[in-house]
């Protein structure tokens, strides 16, 4: 036993170096192939969510293939209606941009006069570069163009979801045939699949409920384009820490520059966003998901930076989902369960020891 222990200690630096080198190669490959990886990841997560209603329909006695087609039909109708509403909101928003720009120009000139009245010596050219309203209004079309590029990939993602759903019908049979002893692997894969589906379903429902609450708050305050801001809150709710703040910025700024609004409605809307995200993120989500399906604050923010650097904007949206997928996969295997515990908030029991072989 002692020679084996000495050999293991002697090989530890080599194994660590090889592991880090493999990690660098994997990250570089993911970054280089992000254009292919992004739609694939989106389709995988959507397919995992869609398997829940498919199996529910199958338990009711519906054939598996018919259940897949029914699920795809319902989701297709829902997404079509959502896209139509979003397109109408975007077109109305783009038509209102010139008026918003003129209002922003008036506030900009008032700010210059106020700074000059304080006796502050400024350089107008440099000040114009800092607070140029043209640059501020150009950010919105750039954001919309990026969102339009994401929507252009929806056809590819939809086709991948269809193929993946039909592929999952025979997955267990293929897996059992490919492995000599499939029982342990199938048990761990089933555990991983159930946890991932539960996390995706709960996170999607919480994001949807957050979007509904934001829509109600925007309607009560009287901000324009409430459906647009509710959809933005739904999507950015997947981004940890800063997602809710980013979702609150456009409607709050819109209220500040609107002539028929003012400071008090903007503060009211900002407080509404803060309350909604505090309740949903700190009270509802931990209770529904449990601490076992949580991430530490540092890991959540680090995943936002890392996945955003690797996959861009979509990586930021999927950062928590990707990290949670990794955590669930690590927690499904006894030898890597300690890594899953390190990624979590550390508020549950110490993970169990590896199963004896």
XYZ file of C-alpha atoms in Angstrom:
357
model
C 0.000 0.000 0.000
C 2.776 2.439 0.820
C 4.533 2.213 -2.596
C 1.205 2.910 -4.290
C 0.664 5.925 -2.046
C 4.156 7.224 -2.813
C 3.567 6.750 -6.552
C 0.257 8.610 -6.316
C 1.902 11.524 -4.504
C 4.753 11.540 -7.019
C 2.326 11.614 -9.966
C 0.078 14.309 -8.496
C 1.938 17.303 -10.053
C 2.008 15.534 -13.430
C -1.710 14.714 -13.280
C -2.525 18.262 -12.225
C -0.464 19.711 -15.073
C -2.065 17.388 -17.620
C -5.523 18.217 -16.283
C -4.930 21.977 -16.507
C -3.506 21.605 -20.023
C -6.565 19.606 -21.088
C -8.825 22.269 -19.572
C -7.047 25.017 -21.541
C -7.419 23.027 -24.762
C -11.129 22.427 -24.101
C -11.798 26.121 -23.355
C -9.863 27.219 -26.452
C -11.840 24.760 -28.569
C -15.148 25.992 -27.147
C -14.216 29.616 -27.799
C -13.103 28.844 -31.367
C -16.278 26.884 -32.089
C -18.702 29.177 -30.249
C -20.740 29.856 -33.410
C -21.593 26.153 -33.624
C -21.676 25.513 -29.881
C -24.174 28.278 -29.015
C -27.150 26.971 -31.064
C -26.296 23.424 -30.004
C -26.387 24.338 -26.303
C -29.626 26.269 -26.729
C -31.229 23.312 -28.480
C -30.009 20.849 -25.823
C -31.478 22.892 -22.961
C -34.758 23.392 -24.827
C -34.923 19.671 -25.619
C -34.359 18.808 -21.944
C -37.239 21.109 -20.953
C -39.477 19.620 -23.667
C -38.914 16.053 -22.478
C -40.993 16.726 -19.342
C -44.338 17.263 -21.169
C -43.454 14.436 -23.581
C -43.119 11.925 -20.726
C -46.199 13.378 -19.021
C -48.276 12.773 -22.159
C -46.778 9.289 -22.482
C -47.860 8.445 -18.910
C -51.396 9.462 -19.922
C -51.324 6.799 -22.625
C -50.189 8.829 -25.645
C -47.690 7.263 -28.021
C -44.171 8.674 -27.598
C -43.864 9.982 -31.142
C -47.331 11.527 -31.008
C -46.431 13.092 -27.641
C -43.318 14.651 -29.204
C -45.331 16.132 -32.074
C -48.006 17.478 -29.718
C -45.366 19.083 -27.511
C -43.631 20.649 -30.505
C -46.957 21.939 -31.839
C -47.915 23.626 -28.563
C -44.452 25.132 -28.077
C -44.363 26.283 -31.713
C -47.702 28.081 -31.366
C -46.583 29.717 -28.117
C -43.239 30.877 -29.575
C -44.942 32.182 -32.722
C -47.317 34.326 -30.676
C -44.428 35.528 -28.523
C -42.337 36.486 -31.565
C -45.278 38.359 -33.130
C -45.824 40.358 -29.943
C -42.104 41.091 -29.644
C -41.859 42.236 -33.265
C -44.794 44.598 -32.753
C -43.216 45.977 -29.577
C -39.840 46.410 -31.298
C -41.357 48.215 -34.273
C -43.271 50.587 -31.999
C -40.140 51.158 -29.937
C -38.015 51.916 -33.007
C -40.651 54.372 -34.263
C -40.509 56.183 -30.902
C -36.685 56.419 -30.908
C -36.492 59.847 -32.654
C -38.778 61.414 -30.032
C -36.779 59.780 -27.262
C -33.565 61.100 -28.777
C -34.905 64.666 -28.913
C -36.022 64.423 -25.277
C -32.611 63.074 -24.315
C -30.997 65.982 -26.179
C -33.037 68.468 -24.132
C -31.989 66.826 -20.873
C -28.403 66.812 -22.084
C -28.436 70.569 -22.771
C -30.095 71.216 -19.413
C -27.327 69.215 -17.730
C -24.670 71.316 -19.486
C -26.348 74.546 -18.359
C -26.659 73.258 -14.793
C -22.961 72.320 -14.657
C -22.015 75.743 -16.072
C -24.227 77.518 -13.504
C -22.247 75.868 -10.724
C -19.137 77.644 -11.911
C -17.423 74.427 -12.975
C -14.903 74.938 -15.746
C -15.460 72.340 -18.422
C -14.207 71.630 -21.908
C -17.318 71.319 -24.097
C -15.630 69.040 -26.631
C -14.529 66.515 -24.023
C -17.828 66.795 -22.188
C -19.678 66.111 -25.419
C -17.687 62.914 -25.868
C -18.620 61.754 -22.389
C -22.343 62.495 -22.569
C -23.112 62.444 -26.270
C -26.788 61.482 -26.577
C -26.131 60.054 -30.029
C -23.872 57.402 -28.512
C -26.499 56.633 -25.887
C -29.261 56.151 -28.450
C -27.042 54.078 -30.734
C -26.675 51.467 -27.999
C -30.321 50.439 -28.345
C -30.194 49.645 -32.098
C -26.972 47.698 -31.526
C -28.653 45.690 -28.801
C -31.667 45.070 -31.027
C -29.428 43.965 -33.892
C -27.702 41.434 -31.605
C -31.089 40.196 -30.480
C -32.132 39.961 -34.118
C -29.064 37.831 -34.842
C -30.094 35.538 -32.014
C -33.571 35.247 -33.472
C -32.091 34.385 -36.862
C -30.575 31.282 -35.280
C -33.988 30.184 -34.015
C -34.645 28.098 -37.139
C -31.444 26.101 -36.617
C -32.208 25.711 -32.918
C -35.786 24.589 -33.650
C -34.586 21.927 -36.087
C -31.990 20.697 -33.599
C -34.642 20.489 -30.870
C -36.871 18.376 -33.124
C -34.057 15.964 -33.961
C -32.870 15.770 -30.347
C -36.353 15.003 -29.042
C -36.772 12.099 -31.450
C -33.227 10.960 -30.661
C -34.038 10.709 -26.948
C -36.768 8.157 -27.656
C -34.165 5.413 -28.242
C -31.350 6.858 -26.144
C -31.633 4.452 -23.205
C -31.744 1.474 -25.566
C -28.631 2.670 -27.419
C -26.869 3.393 -24.120
C -27.677 -0.061 -22.755
C -26.417 -1.758 -25.921
C -23.201 0.267 -26.096
C -22.033 -0.467 -22.517
C -21.145 -3.825 -21.002
C -22.538 -2.913 -17.566
C -25.041 -0.098 -18.222
C -26.896 -0.224 -14.872
C -24.591 2.117 -12.825
C -24.155 4.550 -15.704
C -27.890 4.600 -16.443
C -28.663 5.192 -12.767
C -26.277 8.161 -12.605
C -27.510 9.508 -15.925
C -31.130 9.252 -14.727
C -30.203 11.138 -11.553
C -28.416 13.800 -13.599
C -31.324 14.085 -16.068
C -33.969 14.419 -13.341
C -32.035 17.119 -11.470
C -31.307 19.041 -14.665
C -34.938 18.915 -15.832
C -36.103 20.011 -12.412
C -33.675 22.912 -12.328
C -34.534 24.070 -15.865
C -38.278 23.792 -15.252
C -38.163 25.664 -11.938
C -35.810 28.353 -13.253
C -37.980 28.892 -16.331
C -41.164 29.132 -14.247
C -39.545 31.588 -11.828
C -38.265 33.692 -14.741
C -41.732 33.624 -16.320
C -43.362 34.685 -13.055
C -40.757 37.446 -12.711
C -41.638 38.694 -16.203
C -45.348 38.740 -15.327
C -44.689 40.740 -12.144
C -42.506 43.195 -14.095
C -45.283 43.610 -16.676
C -47.782 44.383 -13.898
C -45.385 46.891 -12.305
C -44.783 48.608 -15.664
C -48.524 48.801 -16.285
C -49.178 50.327 -12.858
C -46.401 52.887 -13.180
C -47.358 53.736 -16.759
C -44.086 53.098 -18.585
C -44.242 52.515 -22.341
C -43.679 49.078 -23.942
C -44.413 46.981 -20.820
C -44.400 43.677 -22.744
C -40.918 44.437 -24.078
C -39.521 45.091 -20.591
C -41.275 42.006 -19.189
C -39.698 39.832 -21.894
C -36.320 41.421 -21.201
C -36.720 40.684 -17.472
C -37.631 37.063 -18.269
C -34.507 36.546 -20.392
C -32.046 38.417 -18.177
C -33.301 36.632 -15.055
C -31.061 33.734 -16.126
C -28.014 36.009 -15.661
C -26.922 35.991 -12.011
C -26.358 39.122 -9.919
C -26.422 41.752 -12.691
C -29.260 40.428 -14.857
C -32.039 42.083 -12.863
C -30.150 45.398 -12.788
C -29.653 45.329 -16.561
C -33.348 44.565 -17.083
C -34.372 47.522 -14.889
C -32.172 50.134 -16.585
C -34.114 50.726 -19.872
C -37.619 51.255 -18.384
C -36.322 53.353 -15.486
C -34.310 55.590 -17.834
C -37.319 55.812 -20.143
C -39.421 57.102 -17.261
C -36.756 59.634 -16.326
C -36.712 61.226 -19.786
C -40.447 60.930 -20.438
C -42.128 64.385 -20.231
C -45.335 63.009 -18.666
C -43.498 60.964 -15.995
C -40.776 62.138 -13.665
C -38.457 61.175 -10.859
C -41.036 59.635 -8.506
C -42.436 57.051 -10.998
C -38.882 56.083 -11.964
C -37.936 55.503 -8.313
C -41.161 53.556 -7.797
C -40.401 51.289 -10.762
C -36.802 50.792 -9.615
C -38.003 49.790 -6.144
C -40.529 47.432 -7.740
C -37.746 45.729 -9.694
C -35.652 45.495 -6.539
C -38.496 43.978 -4.516
C -39.481 41.495 -7.240
C -35.943 40.214 -7.696
C -35.274 40.101 -3.959
C -38.393 38.032 -3.285
C -37.977 35.725 -6.279
C -34.197 35.346 -6.058
C -33.695 35.173 -2.292
C -36.949 33.768 -0.912
C -38.849 31.799 -3.558
C -36.035 30.285 -5.634
C -33.970 28.809 -2.749
C -37.117 27.332 -1.170
C -38.346 25.735 -4.384
C -34.989 24.498 -5.651
C -33.342 23.741 -2.333
C -29.730 24.393 -1.429
C -28.597 21.302 -3.347
C -29.491 23.052 -6.610
C -27.774 26.311 -5.765
C -24.462 27.982 -6.505
C -22.296 30.129 -4.304
C -22.348 33.833 -5.126
C -18.702 33.830 -6.171
C -19.147 30.814 -8.465
C -22.274 32.338 -10.043
C -20.487 35.609 -10.806
C -17.342 33.821 -11.987
C -19.435 31.650 -14.314
C -20.969 34.822 -15.748
C -17.515 36.180 -16.602
C -16.068 32.900 -17.907
C -19.010 31.766 -20.028
C -19.536 35.310 -21.305
C -15.906 35.404 -22.448
C -16.169 31.982 -24.107
C -19.613 32.186 -25.749
C -20.435 35.901 -25.764
C -23.885 37.287 -24.876
C -25.582 33.889 -25.064
C -22.919 32.525 -22.727
C -23.902 35.149 -20.150
C -27.555 34.137 -20.496
C -26.682 30.454 -20.136
C -23.901 30.879 -17.573
C -25.885 29.612 -14.589
C -27.490 26.829 -16.639
C -24.104 25.635 -17.890
C -22.509 25.787 -14.444
C -25.505 24.071 -12.859
C -25.302 21.357 -15.529
C -21.651 20.856 -14.646
C -22.467 20.814 -10.922
C -25.280 18.275 -11.360
C -23.037 16.074 -13.521
C -20.291 16.190 -10.883
C -22.784 15.467 -8.106
C -24.082 12.402 -9.978
C -20.713 10.621 -9.667
C -19.364 9.635 -6.224
C -15.722 10.434 -7.050
C -16.490 14.008 -8.187
C -19.201 14.832 -5.656
C -16.782 16.909 -3.591
C -16.276 19.257 -6.566
C -20.043 19.755 -6.797
C -20.086 20.627 -3.099
C -17.334 23.217 -3.675
C -19.460 24.895 -6.366
C -22.507 25.068 -4.084
C -23.358 27.535 -1.313
C -22.033 25.170 1.361
C -25.219 25.220 3.434
C -26.132 21.563 3.228
C -24.660 18.429 4.700
C -21.199 17.333 3.761
C -21.371 15.146 0.660
C -21.269 11.436 1.173
C -18.087 9.477 0.722
C -17.412 7.635 -2.508
C -19.270 4.374 -2.869
C -17.099 1.278 -2.284
C -16.231 -0.601 -5.403
